[in-house]
């Protein structure tokens, strides 16, 4: 039975990493669910106030990294708030419209369409901004993946 409990916790952590490329999945909630499930199935004893404080700081860092990477990616390539919003909408819609590749094409097209529609930018400049949104998304995925890995490694350090 203990092995099944660990498998369920592991599946929650894996789903959290899937959420890196499918932003509709709330990664941090799956990580937290793994921690809480461990507490219910085994014990909450290893989780001190320090553990929860550090994990909360990592959660804040995750949200900050996600927003900042998209903002920096779009702004660095000359985009506006419209480009950021378009990129975000494309990021959420893209994977459903074009499975697999939609995760990269969605933010690109969203930023391009928003910049052309709202600010009347030419296609070349809008494409540059769209590229910036993809760079921001990819850097966000890498950063969040590292933070999530640290959260999970710290969890195992505490409980094992």
Tab-separated table of N, CA and C in Angstrom:
chain	number	residue	atom	x	y	z
A	1	UNK	N	0.821	-1.197	0.000
A	1	UNK	CA	0.000	0.000	0.000
A	1	UNK	C	0.867	1.264	0.000
A	2	UNK	N	1.981	1.210	0.704
A	2	UNK	CA	2.874	2.365	0.770
A	2	UNK	C	3.390	2.732	-0.620
A	3	UNK	N	3.687	1.728	-1.433
A	3	UNK	CA	4.187	1.975	-2.789
A	3	UNK	C	3.133	2.684	-3.631
A	4	UNK	N	1.880	2.297	-3.477
A	4	UNK	CA	0.798	2.940	-4.228
A	4	UNK	C	0.679	4.404	-3.814
A	5	UNK	N	0.811	4.680	-2.524
A	5	UNK	CA	0.755	6.065	-2.047
A	5	UNK	C	1.865	6.903	-2.676
A	6	UNK	N	3.072	6.343	-2.733
A	6	UNK	CA	4.197	7.062	-3.336
A	6	UNK	C	3.985	7.271	-4.839
A	7	UNK	N	3.382	6.281	-5.490
A	7	UNK	CA	3.106	6.411	-6.926
A	7	UNK	C	2.124	7.564	-7.168
A	8	UNK	N	1.094	7.654	-6.337
A	8	UNK	CA	0.110	8.731	-6.484
A	8	UNK	C	0.781	10.089	-6.276
A	9	UNK	N	1.614	10.194	-5.253
A	9	UNK	CA	2.341	11.443	-5.007
A	9	UNK	C	3.245	11.766	-6.198
A	10	UNK	N	3.930	10.756	-6.712
A	10	UNK	CA	4.795	10.940	-7.878
A	10	UNK	C	4.022	11.393	-9.105
A	11	UNK	N	2.837	10.843	-9.313
A	11	UNK	CA	2.003	11.236	-10.448
A	11	UNK	C	1.598	12.712	-10.325
A	12	UNK	N	1.286	13.147	-9.104
A	12	UNK	CA	0.960	14.564	-8.901
A	12	UNK	C	2.139	15.455	-9.288
A	13	UNK	N	3.340	15.045	-8.923
A	13	UNK	CA	4.529	15.821	-9.278
A	13	UNK	C	4.767	15.820	-10.789
A	14	UNK	N	4.531	14.699	-11.435
A	14	UNK	CA	4.704	14.618	-12.893
A	14	UNK	C	3.690	15.537	-13.587
A	15	UNK	N	2.451	15.525	-13.112
A	15	UNK	CA	1.430	16.401	-13.694
A	15	UNK	C	1.855	17.864	-13.549
A	16	UNK	N	2.495	18.193	-12.428
A	16	UNK	CA	2.986	19.563	-12.235
A	16	UNK	C	3.973	19.943	-13.333
A	17	UNK	N	4.832	19.011	-13.734
A	17	UNK	CA	5.795	19.309	-14.804
A	17	UNK	C	5.110	19.368	-16.168
A	18	UNK	N	4.058	18.591	-16.362
A	18	UNK	CA	3.287	18.684	-17.603
A	18	UNK	C	2.667	20.082	-17.702
A	19	UNK	N	2.288	20.637	-16.553
A	19	UNK	CA	1.717	21.973	-16.509
A	19	UNK	C	2.665	23.063	-16.985
A	20	UNK	N	3.942	22.760	-17.066
A	20	UNK	CA	4.893	23.741	-17.590
A	20	UNK	C	4.630	24.038	-19.060
A	21	UNK	N	4.249	23.023	-19.810
A	21	UNK	CA	4.002	23.221	-21.238
A	21	UNK	C	2.518	23.323	-21.568
A	22	UNK	N	1.656	22.993	-20.616
A	22	UNK	CA	0.216	23.194	-20.761
A	22	UNK	C	-0.239	24.082	-19.616
A	23	UNK	N	-0.138	25.386	-19.789
A	23	UNK	CA	-0.369	26.324	-18.693
A	23	UNK	C	-1.769	26.281	-18.093
A	24	UNK	N	-2.692	25.585	-18.740
A	24	UNK	CA	-4.031	25.456	-18.184
A	24	UNK	C	-3.999	24.565	-16.941
A	25	UNK	N	-2.943	23.752	-16.814
A	25	UNK	CA	-2.769	22.889	-15.636
A	25	UNK	C	-2.038	23.706	-14.567
A	26	UNK	N	-2.654	23.887	-13.403
A	26	UNK	CA	-2.023	24.686	-12.338
A	26	UNK	C	-0.929	23.887	-11.621
A	27	UNK	N	0.265	23.962	-12.146
A	27	UNK	CA	1.394	23.160	-11.653
A	27	UNK	C	1.568	23.228	-10.146
A	28	UNK	N	1.572	24.426	-9.618
A	28	UNK	CA	1.867	24.596	-8.200
A	28	UNK	C	0.821	23.904	-7.326
A	29	UNK	N	-0.414	23.837	-7.794
A	29	UNK	CA	-1.442	23.146	-7.014
A	29	UNK	C	-1.176	21.640	-6.945
A	30	UNK	N	-0.638	21.079	-8.012
A	30	UNK	CA	-0.326	19.650	-8.003
A	30	UNK	C	0.866	19.346	-7.094
A	31	UNK	N	1.817	20.266	-7.061
A	31	UNK	CA	2.944	20.084	-6.141
A	31	UNK	C	2.441	20.162	-4.699
A	32	UNK	N	1.655	21.180	-4.418
A	32	UNK	CA	1.099	21.330	-3.061
A	32	UNK	C	0.227	20.135	-2.702
A	33	UNK	N	-0.544	19.633	-3.660
A	33	UNK	CA	-1.375	18.454	-3.407
A	33	UNK	C	-0.508	17.246	-3.041
A	34	UNK	N	0.649	17.129	-3.678
A	34	UNK	CA	1.572	16.039	-3.326
A	34	UNK	C	2.061	16.161	-1.896
A	35	UNK	N	2.373	17.383	-1.481
A	35	UNK	CA	2.824	17.612	-0.096
A	35	UNK	C	1.720	17.271	0.900
A	36	UNK	N	0.520	17.785	0.639
A	36	UNK	CA	-0.605	17.565	1.551
A	36	UNK	C	-1.002	16.083	1.572
A	37	UNK	N	-1.006	15.460	0.414
A	37	UNK	CA	-1.334	14.030	0.358
A	37	UNK	C	-0.325	13.216	1.166
A	38	UNK	N	0.942	13.584	1.045
A	38	UNK	CA	1.954	12.904	1.861
A	38	UNK	C	1.598	13.049	3.347
A	39	UNK	N	1.229	14.242	3.745
A	39	UNK	CA	0.868	14.484	5.141
A	39	UNK	C	-0.286	13.617	5.596
A	40	UNK	N	-1.313	13.505	4.766
A	40	UNK	CA	-2.475	12.686	5.137
A	40	UNK	C	-2.155	11.189	5.107
A	41	UNK	N	-1.382	10.761	4.124
A	41	UNK	CA	-1.093	9.330	3.987
A	41	UNK	C	0.005	8.844	4.926
A	42	UNK	N	0.954	9.718	5.235
A	42	UNK	CA	2.082	9.318	6.073
A	42	UNK	C	2.104	10.134	7.365
A	43	UNK	N	2.502	11.397	7.262
A	43	UNK	CA	2.572	12.246	8.450
A	43	UNK	C	2.888	13.682	8.049
A	44	UNK	N	2.310	14.607	8.789
A	44	UNK	CA	2.632	16.020	8.596
A	44	UNK	C	3.831	16.431	9.455
A	45	UNK	N	4.304	15.530	10.279
A	45	UNK	CA	5.382	15.836	11.225
A	45	UNK	C	6.643	16.429	10.586
A	46	UNK	N	7.081	15.935	9.414
A	46	UNK	CA	8.307	16.509	8.826
A	46	UNK	C	8.156	17.954	8.342
A	47	UNK	N	6.914	18.409	8.188
A	47	UNK	CA	6.666	19.729	7.622
A	47	UNK	C	6.634	20.796	8.708
A	48	UNK	N	7.770	21.399	8.931
A	48	UNK	CA	7.871	22.464	9.933
A	48	UNK	C	7.411	23.784	9.322
A	49	UNK	N	7.374	24.800	10.166
A	49	UNK	CA	7.043	26.144	9.659
A	49	UNK	C	8.081	26.589	8.643
A	50	UNK	N	9.328	26.155	8.809
A	50	UNK	CA	10.388	26.503	7.865
A	50	UNK	C	10.101	25.884	6.491
A	51	UNK	N	9.683	24.622	6.479
A	51	UNK	CA	9.343	23.948	5.220
A	51	UNK	C	8.266	24.735	4.482
A	52	UNK	N	7.164	25.057	5.177
A	52	UNK	CA	6.060	25.757	4.534
A	52	UNK	C	6.467	27.162	4.114
A	53	UNK	N	7.274	27.827	4.911
A	53	UNK	CA	7.734	29.178	4.564
A	53	UNK	C	8.570	29.158	3.283
A	54	UNK	N	9.474	28.203	3.201
A	54	UNK	CA	10.318	28.088	2.007
A	54	UNK	C	9.469	27.744	0.784
A	55	UNK	N	8.526	26.837	0.941
A	55	UNK	CA	7.679	26.451	-0.190
A	55	UNK	C	6.809	27.615	-0.648
A	56	UNK	N	6.302	28.408	0.287
A	56	UNK	CA	5.501	29.581	-0.080
A	56	UNK	C	6.357	30.591	-0.842
A	57	UNK	N	7.598	30.767	-0.421
A	57	UNK	CA	8.502	31.662	-1.150
A	57	UNK	C	8.743	31.157	-2.575
A	58	UNK	N	8.880	29.836	-2.717
A	58	UNK	CA	9.056	29.265	-4.056
A	58	UNK	C	7.807	29.473	-4.913
A	59	UNK	N	6.628	29.369	-4.314
A	59	UNK	CA	5.380	29.597	-5.050
A	59	UNK	C	5.334	31.043	-5.544
A	60	UNK	N	5.681	31.974	-4.686
A	60	UNK	CA	5.718	33.392	-5.085
A	60	UNK	C	6.729	33.582	-6.219
A	61	UNK	N	7.863	32.922	-6.105
A	61	UNK	CA	8.891	32.991	-7.143
A	61	UNK	C	8.382	32.414	-8.465
A	62	UNK	N	7.607	31.325	-8.396
A	62	UNK	CA	7.026	30.731	-9.608
A	62	UNK	C	6.119	31.718	-10.327
A	63	UNK	N	5.223	32.357	-9.583
A	63	UNK	CA	4.308	33.303	-10.204
A	63	UNK	C	5.052	34.512	-10.756
A	64	UNK	N	6.045	34.975	-10.034
A	64	UNK	CA	6.840	36.114	-10.476
A	64	UNK	C	7.615	35.771	-11.743
A	65	UNK	N	8.232	34.594	-11.757
A	65	UNK	CA	9.022	34.164	-12.919
A	65	UNK	C	8.138	34.051	-14.157
A	66	UNK	N	6.941	33.529	-13.974
A	66	UNK	CA	6.026	33.345	-15.098
A	66	UNK	C	5.653	34.686	-15.711
A	67	UNK	N	5.259	35.617	-14.887
A	67	UNK	CA	4.855	36.932	-15.380
A	67	UNK	C	6.046	37.696	-15.956
A	68	UNK	N	7.154	37.692	-15.224
A	68	UNK	CA	8.326	38.468	-15.625
A	68	UNK	C	8.917	37.984	-16.948
A	69	UNK	N	8.983	36.680	-17.146
A	69	UNK	CA	9.579	36.152	-18.377
A	69	UNK	C	8.772	36.567	-19.596
A	70	UNK	N	7.463	36.484	-19.505
A	70	UNK	CA	6.619	36.893	-20.630
A	70	UNK	C	6.746	38.396	-20.867
A	71	UNK	N	6.699	39.160	-19.794
A	71	UNK	CA	6.816	40.613	-19.901
A	71	UNK	C	8.144	41.020	-20.524
A	72	UNK	N	9.231	40.454	-20.032
A	72	UNK	CA	10.563	40.795	-20.535
A	72	UNK	C	10.724	40.358	-21.989
A	73	UNK	N	10.241	39.140	-22.300
A	73	UNK	CA	10.357	38.638	-23.671
A	73	UNK	C	9.661	39.531	-24.676
A	74	UNK	N	8.444	39.941	-24.354
A	74	UNK	CA	7.692	40.793	-25.284
A	74	UNK	C	8.268	42.205	-25.313
A	75	UNK	N	8.542	42.774	-24.152
A	75	UNK	CA	9.047	44.163	-24.084
A	75	UNK	C	10.410	44.301	-24.756
A	76	UNK	N	11.284	43.306	-24.567
A	76	UNK	CA	12.635	43.380	-25.127
A	76	UNK	C	12.604	43.473	-26.656
A	77	UNK	N	11.585	42.880	-27.240
A	77	UNK	CA	11.485	42.893	-28.697
A	77	UNK	C	10.524	43.974	-29.195
A	78	UNK	N	10.202	44.942	-28.331
A	78	UNK	CA	9.427	46.101	-28.750
A	78	UNK	C	7.925	45.981	-28.603
A	79	UNK	N	7.463	45.004	-27.859
A	79	UNK	CA	6.026	44.800	-27.704
A	79	UNK	C	5.395	45.691	-26.656
A	80	UNK	N	4.078	45.701	-26.655
A	80	UNK	CA	3.296	46.519	-25.735
A	80	UNK	C	2.442	45.615	-24.844
A	81	UNK	N	1.586	46.239	-24.055
A	81	UNK	CA	0.658	45.460	-23.221
A	81	UNK	C	-0.255	44.603	-24.092
A	82	UNK	N	-0.610	45.121	-25.241
A	82	UNK	CA	-1.450	44.343	-26.162
A	82	UNK	C	-0.728	43.068	-26.582
A	83	UNK	N	0.562	43.186	-26.860
A	83	UNK	CA	1.355	42.011	-27.225
A	83	UNK	C	1.430	41.005	-26.091
A	84	UNK	N	1.559	41.504	-24.868
A	84	UNK	CA	1.610	40.618	-23.699
A	84	UNK	C	0.280	39.892	-23.541
A	85	UNK	N	-0.816	40.629	-23.649
A	85	UNK	CA	-2.139	40.001	-23.536
A	85	UNK	C	-2.370	39.015	-24.673
A	86	UNK	N	-2.010	39.399	-25.882
A	86	UNK	CA	-2.179	38.498	-27.023
A	86	UNK	C	-1.367	37.229	-26.853
A	87	UNK	N	-0.144	37.391	-26.374
A	87	UNK	CA	0.725	36.242	-26.122
A	87	UNK	C	0.118	35.319	-25.074
A	88	UNK	N	-0.404	35.898	-24.012
A	88	UNK	CA	-1.001	35.101	-22.938
A	88	UNK	C	-2.235	34.346	-23.429
A	89	UNK	N	-3.078	35.032	-24.180
A	89	UNK	CA	-4.271	34.374	-24.727
A	89	UNK	C	-3.864	33.267	-25.694
A	90	UNK	N	-2.882	33.544	-26.534
A	90	UNK	CA	-2.388	32.526	-27.464
A	90	UNK	C	-1.788	31.331	-26.747
A	91	UNK	N	-1.137	31.597	-25.627
A	91	UNK	CA	-0.541	30.525	-24.834
A	91	UNK	C	-1.610	29.600	-24.278
A	92	UNK	N	-2.741	30.164	-23.878
A	92	UNK	CA	-3.823	29.358	-23.315
A	92	UNK	C	-4.642	28.646	-24.386
A	93	UNK	N	-4.837	29.309	-25.528
A	93	UNK	CA	-5.682	28.748	-26.583
A	93	UNK	C	-4.890	27.840	-27.532
A	94	UNK	N	-3.650	28.205	-27.824
A	94	UNK	CA	-2.829	27.501	-28.809
A	94	UNK	C	-2.785	25.991	-28.690
A	95	UNK	N	-2.515	25.442	-27.495
A	95	UNK	CA	-2.421	23.985	-27.382
A	95	UNK	C	-3.725	23.252	-27.704
A	96	UNK	N	-4.861	23.935	-27.566
A	96	UNK	CA	-6.141	23.292	-27.862
A	96	UNK	C	-6.466	23.341	-29.346
A	97	UNK	N	-6.018	24.396	-30.008
A	97	UNK	CA	-6.278	24.548	-31.435
A	97	UNK	C	-5.297	23.721	-32.259
A	98	UNK	N	-4.024	23.791	-31.883
A	98	UNK	CA	-2.977	23.033	-32.584
A	98	UNK	C	-2.229	22.207	-31.533
A	99	UNK	N	-2.659	20.976	-31.296
A	99	UNK	CA	-1.974	20.178	-30.273
A	99	UNK	C	-0.467	20.092	-30.532
A	100	UNK	N	0.286	20.067	-29.495
A	100	UNK	CA	1.745	19.999	-29.436
A	100	UNK	C	2.387	21.322	-29.884
A	101	UNK	N	2.335	21.658	-31.160
A	101	UNK	CA	2.985	22.873	-31.650
A	101	UNK	C	2.273	24.155	-31.220
A	102	UNK	N	1.032	24.042	-30.819
A	102	UNK	CA	0.256	25.203	-30.406
A	102	UNK	C	0.849	25.923	-29.218
A	103	UNK	N	1.636	25.214	-28.429
A	103	UNK	CA	2.251	25.811	-27.251
A	103	UNK	C	3.289	26.861	-27.655
A	104	UNK	N	3.852	26.740	-28.830
A	104	UNK	CA	4.803	27.746	-29.343
A	104	UNK	C	4.147	28.683	-30.352
A	105	UNK	N	3.284	28.130	-31.187
A	105	UNK	CA	2.625	28.932	-32.218
A	105	UNK	C	1.599	29.883	-31.595
A	106	UNK	N	0.889	29.430	-30.563
A	106	UNK	CA	-0.151	30.242	-29.922
A	106	UNK	C	0.357	31.578	-29.404
A	107	UNK	N	1.396	31.593	-28.545
A	107	UNK	CA	1.891	32.876	-28.054
A	107	UNK	C	2.438	33.762	-29.175
A	108	UNK	N	3.075	33.137	-30.147
A	108	UNK	CA	3.615	33.886	-31.279
A	108	UNK	C	2.486	34.593	-32.028
A	109	UNK	N	1.484	33.816	-32.456
A	109	UNK	CA	0.374	34.402	-33.210
A	109	UNK	C	-0.426	35.386	-32.370
A	110	UNK	N	-0.614	35.066	-31.093
A	110	UNK	CA	-1.357	35.976	-30.222
A	110	UNK	C	-0.700	37.339	-30.131
A	111	UNK	N	0.617	37.351	-29.943
A	111	UNK	CA	1.347	38.621	-29.859
A	111	UNK	C	1.317	39.357	-31.199
A	112	UNK	N	1.506	38.620	-32.286
A	112	UNK	CA	1.504	39.240	-33.618
A	112	UNK	C	0.138	39.862	-33.911
A	113	UNK	N	-0.916	39.099	-33.718
A	113	UNK	CA	-2.264	39.594	-34.011
A	113	UNK	C	-2.593	40.816	-33.143
A	114	UNK	N	-2.246	40.755	-31.868
A	114	UNK	CA	-2.540	41.874	-30.967
A	114	UNK	C	-1.787	43.128	-31.380
A	115	UNK	N	-0.519	42.994	-31.715
A	115	UNK	CA	0.272	44.172	-32.102
A	115	UNK	C	-0.214	44.773	-33.427
A	116	UNK	N	-0.577	43.913	-34.368
A	116	UNK	CA	-1.081	44.407	-35.654
A	116	UNK	C	-2.453	45.057	-35.460
A	117	UNK	N	-3.326	44.416	-34.703
A	117	UNK	CA	-4.696	44.912	-34.537
A	117	UNK	C	-4.760	46.171	-33.673
A	118	UNK	N	-4.016	46.194	-32.580
A	118	UNK	CA	-4.132	47.300	-31.633
A	118	UNK	C	-3.221	48.465	-31.998
A	119	UNK	N	-1.982	48.172	-32.342
A	119	UNK	CA	-1.010	49.248	-32.586
A	119	UNK	C	-0.642	49.431	-34.062
A	120	UNK	N	-1.310	48.687	-34.921
A	120	UNK	CA	-1.094	48.819	-36.369
A	120	UNK	C	0.382	48.667	-36.762
A	121	UNK	N	1.076	47.773	-36.093
A	121	UNK	CA	2.488	47.535	-36.428
A	121	UNK	C	2.550	46.716	-37.714
A	122	UNK	N	3.651	46.893	-38.457
A	122	UNK	CA	3.792	46.101	-39.669
A	122	UNK	C	4.098	44.651	-39.286
A	123	UNK	N	3.915	43.770	-40.245
A	123	UNK	CA	4.021	42.335	-39.967
A	123	UNK	C	5.419	41.935	-39.512
A	124	UNK	N	6.450	42.558	-40.089
A	124	UNK	CA	7.820	42.215	-39.713
A	124	UNK	C	8.085	42.573	-38.246
A	125	UNK	N	7.679	43.755	-37.838
A	125	UNK	CA	7.879	44.183	-36.454
A	125	UNK	C	7.030	43.341	-35.500
A	126	UNK	N	5.803	43.034	-35.896
A	126	UNK	CA	4.923	42.214	-35.068
A	126	UNK	C	5.477	40.793	-34.923
A	127	UNK	N	6.071	40.266	-35.996
A	127	UNK	CA	6.664	38.926	-35.935
A	127	UNK	C	7.848	38.913	-34.969
A	128	UNK	N	8.613	39.987	-34.956
A	128	UNK	CA	9.735	40.106	-34.017
A	128	UNK	C	9.215	40.067	-32.578
A	129	UNK	N	8.129	40.760	-32.317
A	129	UNK	CA	7.522	40.765	-30.991
A	129	UNK	C	6.975	39.373	-30.662
A	130	UNK	N	6.364	38.730	-31.651
A	130	UNK	CA	5.878	37.356	-31.469
A	130	UNK	C	7.011	36.408	-31.107
A	131	UNK	N	8.148	36.580	-31.765
A	131	UNK	CA	9.329	35.775	-31.431
A	131	UNK	C	9.745	36.027	-29.982
A	132	UNK	N	9.697	37.284	-29.565
A	132	UNK	CA	10.027	37.634	-28.183
A	132	UNK	C	9.111	36.948	-27.187
A	133	UNK	N	7.832	36.810	-27.551
A	133	UNK	CA	6.899	36.129	-26.651
A	133	UNK	C	7.250	34.650	-26.521
A	134	UNK	N	7.703	34.037	-27.600
A	134	UNK	CA	8.111	32.627	-27.541
A	134	UNK	C	9.384	32.484	-26.706
A	135	UNK	N	10.324	33.397	-26.884
A	135	UNK	CA	11.544	33.385	-26.072
A	135	UNK	C	11.180	33.529	-24.591
A	136	UNK	N	10.268	34.440	-24.299
A	136	UNK	CA	9.815	34.628	-22.916
A	136	UNK	C	9.159	33.383	-22.366
A	137	UNK	N	8.321	32.733	-23.169
A	137	UNK	CA	7.650	31.514	-22.718
A	137	UNK	C	8.650	30.399	-22.446
A	138	UNK	N	9.574	30.188	-23.371
A	138	UNK	CA	10.563	29.111	-23.199
A	138	UNK	C	11.438	29.374	-21.967
A	139	UNK	N	11.859	30.612	-21.789
A	139	UNK	CA	12.673	30.918	-20.610
A	139	UNK	C	11.855	30.756	-19.332
A	140	UNK	N	10.573	31.051	-19.397
A	140	UNK	CA	9.684	30.849	-18.254
A	140	UNK	C	9.559	29.365	-17.915
A	141	UNK	N	9.415	28.533	-18.922
A	141	UNK	CA	9.302	27.089	-18.702
A	141	UNK	C	10.565	26.550	-18.036
A	142	UNK	N	11.715	26.964	-18.532
A	142	UNK	CA	12.983	26.503	-17.959
A	142	UNK	C	13.112	26.966	-16.506
A	143	UNK	N	12.842	28.240	-16.268
A	143	UNK	CA	12.958	28.793	-14.917
A	143	UNK	C	11.992	28.110	-13.956
A	144	UNK	N	10.733	27.988	-14.374
A	144	UNK	CA	9.741	27.347	-13.510
A	144	UNK	C	10.064	25.877	-13.294
A	145	UNK	N	10.586	25.221	-14.310
A	145	UNK	CA	10.977	23.810	-14.156
A	145	UNK	C	12.053	23.647	-13.099
A	146	UNK	N	13.020	24.552	-13.102
A	146	UNK	CA	14.088	24.511	-12.090
A	146	UNK	C	13.511	24.755	-10.695
A	147	UNK	N	12.638	25.749	-10.573
A	147	UNK	CA	12.044	26.060	-9.270
A	147	UNK	C	11.207	24.876	-8.771
A	148	UNK	N	10.396	24.302	-9.648
A	148	UNK	CA	9.580	23.153	-9.253
A	148	UNK	C	10.457	21.974	-8.838
A	149	UNK	N	11.526	21.750	-9.565
A	149	UNK	CA	12.437	20.653	-9.209
A	149	UNK	C	13.038	20.894	-7.828
A	150	UNK	N	13.423	22.124	-7.539
A	150	UNK	CA	13.983	22.451	-6.223
A	150	UNK	C	12.936	22.217	-5.133
A	151	UNK	N	11.684	22.620	-5.398
A	151	UNK	CA	10.615	22.407	-4.424
A	151	UNK	C	10.457	20.916	-4.104
A	152	UNK	N	10.468	20.102	-5.129
A	152	UNK	CA	10.261	18.664	-4.944
A	152	UNK	C	11.487	18.019	-4.300
A	153	UNK	N	12.667	18.437	-4.697
A	153	UNK	CA	13.890	17.905	-4.071
A	153	UNK	C	13.913	18.262	-2.596
A	154	UNK	N	13.540	19.486	-2.258
A	154	UNK	CA	13.492	19.899	-0.848
A	154	UNK	C	12.465	19.064	-0.082
A	155	UNK	N	11.323	18.795	-0.714
A	155	UNK	CA	10.311	17.926	-0.107
A	155	UNK	C	10.918	16.559	0.229
A	156	UNK	N	11.593	15.950	-0.735
A	156	UNK	CA	12.189	14.632	-0.487
A	156	UNK	C	13.298	14.714	0.568
A	157	UNK	N	14.039	15.793	0.566
A	157	UNK	CA	15.078	15.989	1.593
A	157	UNK	C	14.464	15.999	2.979
A	158	UNK	N	13.302	16.634	3.114
A	158	UNK	CA	12.635	16.760	4.409
A	158	UNK	C	11.993	15.451	4.854
A	159	UNK	N	11.363	14.735	3.916
A	159	UNK	CA	10.583	13.550	4.318
A	159	UNK	C	11.383	12.249	4.311
A	160	UNK	N	12.498	12.209	3.635
A	160	UNK	CA	13.242	10.933	3.584
A	160	UNK	C	14.419	10.908	4.529
